[in-house]
Amino acid sequence: MKNETFDLQEKLQALLKAQRDISPQGKVANYIPALAEINPNLMGVSVATIDGKVFGAGDDKVPFSIQSISKVFGLVMAMNRVGDKLWERVNMEPSGQPFNSIIQLEWEKGIPRNPVINAGALLIADVLTSHFSSSKLAFLSFMRTLSDDKNVYIDKHIYQSELSHGNRNAALAYLMKSFNNIQADVPEVLSHYFTQCSVSMSCQQLAQSLLFLANKGVDPRNNKVICSAKDAHRVNAILSTSGMYDQSGEFAFSVGLPAKSGVGGGLIAIVPNHGVICTWSPRLNRFGNSVVGVNLVAAIAEELGVSIYH
Amino acid sequence: MKNETFDLQEKLQALLKAQRDISPQGKVANYIPALAEINPNLMGVSVATIDGKVFGAGDDKVPFSIQSISKVFGLVMAMNRVGDKLWERVNMEPSGQPFNSIIQLEWEKGIPRNPVINAGALLIADVLTSHFSSSKLAFLSFMRTLSDDKNVYIDKHIYQSELSHGNRNAALAYLMKSFNNIQADVPEVLSHYFTQCSVSMSCQQLAQSLLFLANKGVDPRNNKVICSAKDAHRVNAILSTSGMYDQSGEFAFSVGLPAKSGVGGGLIAIVPNHGVICTWSPRLNRFGNSVVGVNLVAAIAEELGVSIYH
Amino acid sequence: MKNETFDLQEKLQALLKAQRDISPQGKVANYIPALAEINPNLMGVSVATIDGKVFGAGDDKVPFSIQSISKVFGLVMAMNRVGDKLWERVNMEPSGQPFNSIIQLEWEKGIPRNPVINAGALLIADVLTSHFSSSKLAFLSFMRTLSDDKNVYIDKHIYQSELSHGNRNAALAYLMKSFNNIQADVPEVLSHYFTQCSVSMSCQQLAQSLLFLANKGVDPRNNKVICSAKDAHRVNAILSTSGMYDQSGEFAFSVGLPAKSGVGGGLIAIVPNHGVICTWSPRLNRFGNSVVGVNLVAAIAEELGVSIYH
Amino acid sequence: MKNETFDLQEKLQALLKAQRDISPQGKVANYIPALAEINPNLMGVSVATIDGKVFGAGDDKVPFSIQSISKVFGLVMAMNRVGDKLWERVNMEPSGQPFNSIIQLEWEKGIPRNPVINAGALLIADVLTSHFSSSKLAFLSFMRTLSDDKNVYIDKHIYQSELSHGNRNAALAYLMKSFNNIQADVPEVLSHYFTQCSVSMSCQQLAQSLLFLANKGVDPRNNKVICSAKDAHRVNAILSTSGMYDQSGEFAFSVGLPAKSGVGGGLIAIVPNHGVICTWSPRLNRFGNSVVGVNLVAAIAEELGVSIYH
């Protein structure tokens, strides 16, 4: 990063204001009713650096439904728990298909393309369900530890809504089970998965929680090893090729940072050796990524002169 | 890179020797007879740095058929020639399919997923054919300029063999033409494409020719702008998500450098801000990538401590 | 039929013996354990004619698991119940895919290709579940009425085995539900479907139960209208294009009768205006059809000189 | 047929008039310019019976481009020439895909699903090209013999138009060639195929030319064996499951006759043991079948009480 501390706080405010000033584009996720209830105009951004600084603007302290951003944390937990055997059950290739496609899964006999498409995340949920006595509590505990905030919570209203609109995820899980690639009972796996997706956190909390991915697996705030350097590398690689659904290539092309979005409107981007950017704005583009989020991360990356591709 | 100059020359020799010492794996490409004639035991490696050094070991000065590595150069020429309009005709997403799959192309109505799968490279060949009075000469000239070697040549024997075994590429091109996404006559497009693939170059030449991708578009040897910094970034992004066929994700996962392989056994990897690695060994794994090449690049990257993901 | 009464009884015995004399081919279905327990050497055949005769040989009175043959009866019940509206939710085209493929279903947005592939039969199960206070009893009652045998029963052992190995069917049902094409709860739909599949009947019972399809919808034994002539025509049409899984075309090609097979080894074939053939032999070919069944029906059809295509 | 001679002539006129009286639906084929030039209001019908009668109404003597109806004749020629070995190179299963889909072909490694989809007809064209010194003349001669009219001709204008818009067919042929399932040169195969499609014949000529399929392979007008009874059966089976593109199931369902349509607006239907119906009206529905043709054949079949499914 060029010189990120000087006036980053002001910069973030200016960049956020610029986004507010253009007429809103995209649509709030409506595939589950509870997500559709959100105020679409909320907008926040936070940048956390590995040398301990945190910058923010807008609604950066308002918790929102992290949704698929939870896949990053679930993956780290599963890698820690089962090691390299994990990769016998899930691949690490880009999917080249919309995020919830069942076709690839059938084609490849129940082995998901990677852990950040829905099928792969369900497989991770199965691993966690099978390896923890209470995987939901373990996940929540992991999130509270990383964010250093005991108040991080599961939004029950979102959870119930997910559960009653989870038919496609159920189809994916039962299909994998028919290929013997799900071990626990499917309802239990779905319950873990929807719990994970229903965690509420703010931009500020998410940015700080993911600093270990910018720092070779070590949380720079307390020097705790969250995962191995090798696994931090792997997660960043997967997020780079597959973290933004079917817009992953375009995001690499135009921004160039490992990133993960969620249909709750959140978006996190890792800047290796420097820090983490997190944005939140609920309106989504046709790929399921936050419109303002993509714009903001691109602008911040450009401002800071960071990209992994040059 | 940690300290690349010290003993890199010796290191490369040691790493190459280590590869020679393990029993050979993989198979020489046999989809065209001419490629099958190569001595499978040839093996070379070259590293060129942006500060002007070149290191090498083994058969690093022996020319080989660059095959799909030519896609990188063709893409740069096309971007230079038509600018951003190029991206209306080809996407920049990972394909999630084997390199020559026709299914995705049908599904997405003649728009290739990216310029480094075969369909995309044929589209690039169409752009070049349509925009240069003699696209083949222009391509050869580009290669000679970049390698600073007027003796770079087209292997006619390989070219003829490609031409008489190019039915799948013909199918891809005609399918795109049926969607009005090929402008020139298909035989002309194929002729350009096979010409491009039939260029012969050595590891040393390839490594030096691609330094501009490690240096924001500028050839560090003479400060000539080969492409814009933005386009160098884009090429590196595409190579990172899609340059290694259906092993791209795994290569990102375990190595972490923008790379492109060819079925002639060549493999190039870009180390942004540092240099280029090029390896050659004809035996291929099931994905069509050089077995030794993947091993060598991984070992060199580890040795130098370089990866874009940490 | 040429002159079916003369010595059909003897003919059936001779044809069955001929099948016993060749070394057994094919494998008993093992996708559910309970089906794998059957004696693979059991073999029966029955021919019922619309003028009231019944011929048989071998184990023609031994009940077996009717499995997918139940799809024919479920379809008739659903057509009777909801009329032409049924065809808004399921198509009547051949599938061109293995019987349980989920790909076509995704492609065509939850509308099954026809009612005799698994997805279509699950949709029919949903219709029955939604339109009968107790669809399972209604189905069993329908089978008892048609076979004129109050002892027709559901094999609980088979049912339990189906239930605990029904993950792919669950995937199909949840996928359709995600497209809003399943109305009841999926577990209820599956429970009806597996119940249907678990009915046990003999060749003799099945042949007689289906006479209405050879007789424009009317049961010739009592002149009761089982379905309209139009619907009998439709069922025969669907069975002709799609009743034999991915061997339907070949069966039309070489035999030429509307037919339906089940993985329990049963096979029924309709001879319009004449009667019904039913065979049973548990060993299946790679398409899931009874090896002996296909041979026997072909031999009987040839013997009788019946086919709908000449 | 109930009593077909009495007033069939008048019936046909009445049925045709009924079609003229409803407002026209569907669109003339425009995928090749030459077909788009036709007067969309032309309309003809002809019925030929195996006892030697011919009935007709409207433009039943006006020649039109037979297009895919030619696939029926090409198939018969190929079966006669190479016998059962033909079925090693083409399957006989319904396709479950739009008529020109390349996906199935890729999936099944260059083996077309059946001989009446485009890929299958191109394979037949390859067989004819490879087995006749001049396959085009042989085809034309076959058509002239069957229609007993030396003036049957190839429409050169249509042929040229096909040739210059045949990219998708070229893609299919090159894809099969890449799987080694095309023997001749692709341009030669395409030239034969487009020649076949460009033959012009009238309803009256087509109906009479196909009488052998209603008569176990024998032309009833002169008792010449055109093909074996077995092959006539096979052709009728294939036409029943696959002759009407992706409307084949629906046509079986509602009409119930082996049939083949062409995008020139022609439609032929075989009534086994009775005769042949041929209609012509250029406006097509979304499946590529003539709107009026489907209506007329359905009405005539109902009037005559003929269907193979009851």
Tab-separated table of N, CA and C in Angstrom, chain B residues 23 25 56 64 142-143 160 172 198 235 268 286 300:
chain	number	residue	atom	x	y	z
B	23	SER	N	11.699	-41.141	-11.143
B	23	SER	CA	11.296	-41.843	-12.371
B	23	SER	C	10.226	-41.029	-13.095
B	25	GLN	N	7.205	-39.389	-14.983
B	25	GLN	CA	5.753	-39.571	-14.961
B	25	GLN	C	5.106	-38.764	-16.070
B	56	GLY	N	19.719	-20.216	-15.886
B	56	GLY	CA	19.160	-21.354	-16.610
B	56	GLY	C	19.858	-22.648	-16.275
B	64	PHE	N	11.368	-25.263	-28.492
B	64	PHE	CA	10.290	-26.268	-28.492
B	64	PHE	C	9.006	-25.585	-28.961
B	142	PHE	N	6.103	-10.046	-33.726
B	142	PHE	CA	5.951	-9.714	-32.311
B	142	PHE	C	6.846	-10.620	-31.453
B	143	MET	N	6.852	-11.891	-31.782
B	143	MET	CA	7.657	-12.842	-31.016
B	143	MET	C	9.154	-12.572	-31.195
B	160	GLN	N	1.681	-28.411	-39.990
B	160	GLN	CA	0.930	-29.332	-40.853
B	160	GLN	C	0.210	-30.390	-40.029
B	172	LEU	N	-15.200	-25.910	-32.696
B	172	LEU	CA	-15.361	-24.737	-31.824
B	172	LEU	C	-15.538	-23.461	-32.645
B	198	SER	N	2.531	-23.135	-33.446
B	198	SER	CA	3.684	-23.827	-34.008
B	198	SER	C	4.982	-23.049	-33.895
B	235	VAL	N	-3.950	-9.599	-17.813
B	235	VAL	CA	-3.399	-10.870	-18.288
B	235	VAL	C	-2.982	-11.734	-17.090
B	268	ILE	N	5.115	-21.286	-18.391
B	268	ILE	CA	5.674	-19.999	-17.959
B	268	ILE	C	4.910	-19.523	-16.718
B	286	ARG	N	-2.567	-35.539	-16.479
B	286	ARG	CA	-3.871	-35.743	-17.105
B	286	ARG	C	-4.591	-34.441	-17.439
B	300	ILE	N	10.826	-23.760	-7.366
B	300	ILE	CA	11.489	-22.456	-7.510
B	300	ILE	C	10.731	-21.382	-6.722
